[in-house]
PDB file of C-alpha atoms in Angstrom:
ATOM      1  CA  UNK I   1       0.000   0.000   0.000  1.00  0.00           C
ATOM      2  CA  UNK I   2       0.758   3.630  -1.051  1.00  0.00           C
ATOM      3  CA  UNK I   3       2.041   5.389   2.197  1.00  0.00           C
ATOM      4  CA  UNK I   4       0.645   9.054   2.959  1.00  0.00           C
ATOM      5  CA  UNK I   5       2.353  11.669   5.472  1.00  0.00           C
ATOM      6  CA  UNK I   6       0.345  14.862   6.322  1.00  0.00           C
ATOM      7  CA  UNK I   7       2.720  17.850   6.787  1.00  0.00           C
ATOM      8  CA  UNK I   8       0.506  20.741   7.959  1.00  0.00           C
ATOM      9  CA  UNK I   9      -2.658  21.080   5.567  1.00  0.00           C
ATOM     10  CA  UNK I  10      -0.174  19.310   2.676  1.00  0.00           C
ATOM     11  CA  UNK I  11      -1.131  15.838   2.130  1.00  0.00           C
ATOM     12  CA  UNK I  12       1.799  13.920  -0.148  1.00  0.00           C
ATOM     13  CA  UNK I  13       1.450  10.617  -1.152  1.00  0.00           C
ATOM     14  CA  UNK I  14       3.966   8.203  -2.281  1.00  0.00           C
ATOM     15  CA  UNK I  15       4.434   8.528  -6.245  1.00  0.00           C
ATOM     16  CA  UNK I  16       5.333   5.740  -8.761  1.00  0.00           C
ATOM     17  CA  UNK I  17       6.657   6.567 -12.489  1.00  0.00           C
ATOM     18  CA  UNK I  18       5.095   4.436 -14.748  1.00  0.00           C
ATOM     19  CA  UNK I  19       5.913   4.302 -18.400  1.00  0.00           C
ATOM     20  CA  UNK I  20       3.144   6.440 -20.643  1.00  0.00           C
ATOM     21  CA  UNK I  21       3.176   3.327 -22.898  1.00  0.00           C
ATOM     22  CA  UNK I  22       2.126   1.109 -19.991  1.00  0.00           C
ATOM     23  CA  UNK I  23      -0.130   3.277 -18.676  1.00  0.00           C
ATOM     24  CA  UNK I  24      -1.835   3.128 -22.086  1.00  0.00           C
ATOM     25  CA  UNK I  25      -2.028  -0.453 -22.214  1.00  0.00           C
ATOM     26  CA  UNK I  26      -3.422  -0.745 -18.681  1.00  0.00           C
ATOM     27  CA  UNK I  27      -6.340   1.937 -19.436  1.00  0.00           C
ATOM     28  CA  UNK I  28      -7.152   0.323 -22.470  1.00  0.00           C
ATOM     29  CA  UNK I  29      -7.286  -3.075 -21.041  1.00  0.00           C
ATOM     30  CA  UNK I  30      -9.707  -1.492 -18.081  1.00  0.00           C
ATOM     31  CA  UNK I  31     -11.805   0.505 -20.764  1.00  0.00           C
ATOM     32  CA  UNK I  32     -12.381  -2.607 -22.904  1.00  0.00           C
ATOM     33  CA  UNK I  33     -13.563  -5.034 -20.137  1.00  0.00           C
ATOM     34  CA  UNK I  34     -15.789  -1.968 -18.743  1.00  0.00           C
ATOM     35  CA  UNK I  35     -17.231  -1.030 -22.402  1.00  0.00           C
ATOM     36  CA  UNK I  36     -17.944  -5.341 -22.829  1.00  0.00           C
ATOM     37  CA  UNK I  37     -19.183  -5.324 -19.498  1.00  0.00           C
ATOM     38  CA  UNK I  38     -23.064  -5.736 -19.016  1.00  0.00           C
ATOM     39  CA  UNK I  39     -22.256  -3.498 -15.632  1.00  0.00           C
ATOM     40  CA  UNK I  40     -20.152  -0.602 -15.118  1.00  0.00           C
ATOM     41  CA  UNK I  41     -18.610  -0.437 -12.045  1.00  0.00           C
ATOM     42  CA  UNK I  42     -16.540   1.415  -9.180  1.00  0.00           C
ATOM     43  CA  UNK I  43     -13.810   3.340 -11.269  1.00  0.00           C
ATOM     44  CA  UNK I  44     -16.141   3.154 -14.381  1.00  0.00           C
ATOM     45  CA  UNK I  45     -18.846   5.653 -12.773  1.00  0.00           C
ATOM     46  CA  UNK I  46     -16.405   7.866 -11.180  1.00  0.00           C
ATOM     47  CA  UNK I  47     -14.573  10.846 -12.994  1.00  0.00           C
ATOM     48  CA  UNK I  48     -11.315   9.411 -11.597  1.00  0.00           C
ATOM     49  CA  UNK I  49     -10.952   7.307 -14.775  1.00  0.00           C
ATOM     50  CA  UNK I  50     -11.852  10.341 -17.105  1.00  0.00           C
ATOM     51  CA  UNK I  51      -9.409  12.128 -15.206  1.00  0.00           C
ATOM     52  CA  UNK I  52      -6.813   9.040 -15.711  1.00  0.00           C
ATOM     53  CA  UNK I  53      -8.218   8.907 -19.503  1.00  0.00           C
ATOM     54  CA  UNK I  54      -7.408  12.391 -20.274  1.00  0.00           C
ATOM     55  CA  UNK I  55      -3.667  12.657 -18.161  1.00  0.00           C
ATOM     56  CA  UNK I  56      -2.910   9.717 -20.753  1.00  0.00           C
ATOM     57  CA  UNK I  57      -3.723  11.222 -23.666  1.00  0.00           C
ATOM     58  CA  UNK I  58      -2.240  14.381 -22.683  1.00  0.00           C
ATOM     59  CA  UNK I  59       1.286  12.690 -21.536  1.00  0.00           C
ATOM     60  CA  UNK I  60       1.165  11.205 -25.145  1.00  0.00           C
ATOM     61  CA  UNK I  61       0.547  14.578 -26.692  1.00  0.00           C
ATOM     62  CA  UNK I  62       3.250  16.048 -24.982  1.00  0.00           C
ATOM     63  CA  UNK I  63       5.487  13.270 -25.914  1.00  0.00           C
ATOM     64  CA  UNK I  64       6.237  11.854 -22.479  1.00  0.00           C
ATOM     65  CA  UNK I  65       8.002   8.485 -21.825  1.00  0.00           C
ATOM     66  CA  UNK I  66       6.467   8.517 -18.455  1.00  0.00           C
ATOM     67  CA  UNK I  67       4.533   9.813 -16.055  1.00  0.00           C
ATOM     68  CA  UNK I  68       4.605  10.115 -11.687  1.00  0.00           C
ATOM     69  CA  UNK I  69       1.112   9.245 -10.380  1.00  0.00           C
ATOM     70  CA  UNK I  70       0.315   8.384  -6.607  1.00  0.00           C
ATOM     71  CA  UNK I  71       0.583   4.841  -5.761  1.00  0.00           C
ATOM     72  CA  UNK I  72      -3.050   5.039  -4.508  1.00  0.00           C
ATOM     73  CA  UNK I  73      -3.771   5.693  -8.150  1.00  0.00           C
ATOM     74  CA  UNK I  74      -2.464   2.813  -9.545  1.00  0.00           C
ATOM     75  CA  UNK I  75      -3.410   0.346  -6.812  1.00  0.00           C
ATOM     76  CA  UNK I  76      -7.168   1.620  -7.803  1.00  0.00           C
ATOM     77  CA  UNK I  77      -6.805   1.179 -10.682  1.00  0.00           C
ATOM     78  CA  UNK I  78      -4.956  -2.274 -10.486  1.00  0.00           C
ATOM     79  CA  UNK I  79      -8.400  -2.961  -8.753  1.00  0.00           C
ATOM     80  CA  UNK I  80     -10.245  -2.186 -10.901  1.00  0.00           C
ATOM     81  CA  UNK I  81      -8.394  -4.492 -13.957  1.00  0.00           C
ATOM     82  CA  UNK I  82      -9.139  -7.397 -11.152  1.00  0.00           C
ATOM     83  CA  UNK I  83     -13.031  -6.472 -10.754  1.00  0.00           C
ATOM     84  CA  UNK I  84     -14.095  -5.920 -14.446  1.00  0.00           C
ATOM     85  CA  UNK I  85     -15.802  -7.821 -16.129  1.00  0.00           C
ATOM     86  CA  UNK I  86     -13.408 -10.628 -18.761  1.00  0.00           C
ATOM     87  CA  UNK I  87     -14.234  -9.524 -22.132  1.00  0.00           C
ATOM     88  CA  UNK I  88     -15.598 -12.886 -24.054  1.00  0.00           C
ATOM     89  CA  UNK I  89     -14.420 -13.297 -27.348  1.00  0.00           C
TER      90      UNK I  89
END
């Protein structure tokens, strides 16, 4: 688990790079089982992907080879590849 310190009002998290290209993959991979799905779920119905969606497609805009997210991110999101539906093909 991600640790988090509280200094004053500042809350910092622990941060992981993670290669833009394997970030890709992973989204995709969570997008596809969610859009076969016959449910969305948890990170599905929440803005946090969106917000995950569009920090991808920016860092491959901009040409990034990676990007530093908090490992709470990630560990969501790892959660969320476990909880989604297998695509059938």
């Amino acid at each position: 688990m991600g640790s988090s310190k509280v200094k004053g009002d500042v809350r910092t998290e622990k941060m992981v790079t993670m290669e833009t290209d394997l970030f890709r993959d992973r989204l995709n991979r969570v997008y596809d089982r969610m859009r076969h799905g016959a449910q969305s779920r948890n990170l599905s119905q929440s803005e946090f992907f969106e917000y995950l969606w569009d920090l991808k497609e920016t860092a491959l805009v901009e040409g990034k080879p990676s990007l530093e997210l908090p490992q709470t991110w990630l560990e969501k999101l790892e959660q969320e590849e476990a909880t989604s539906p297998v695509r059938k093909s």
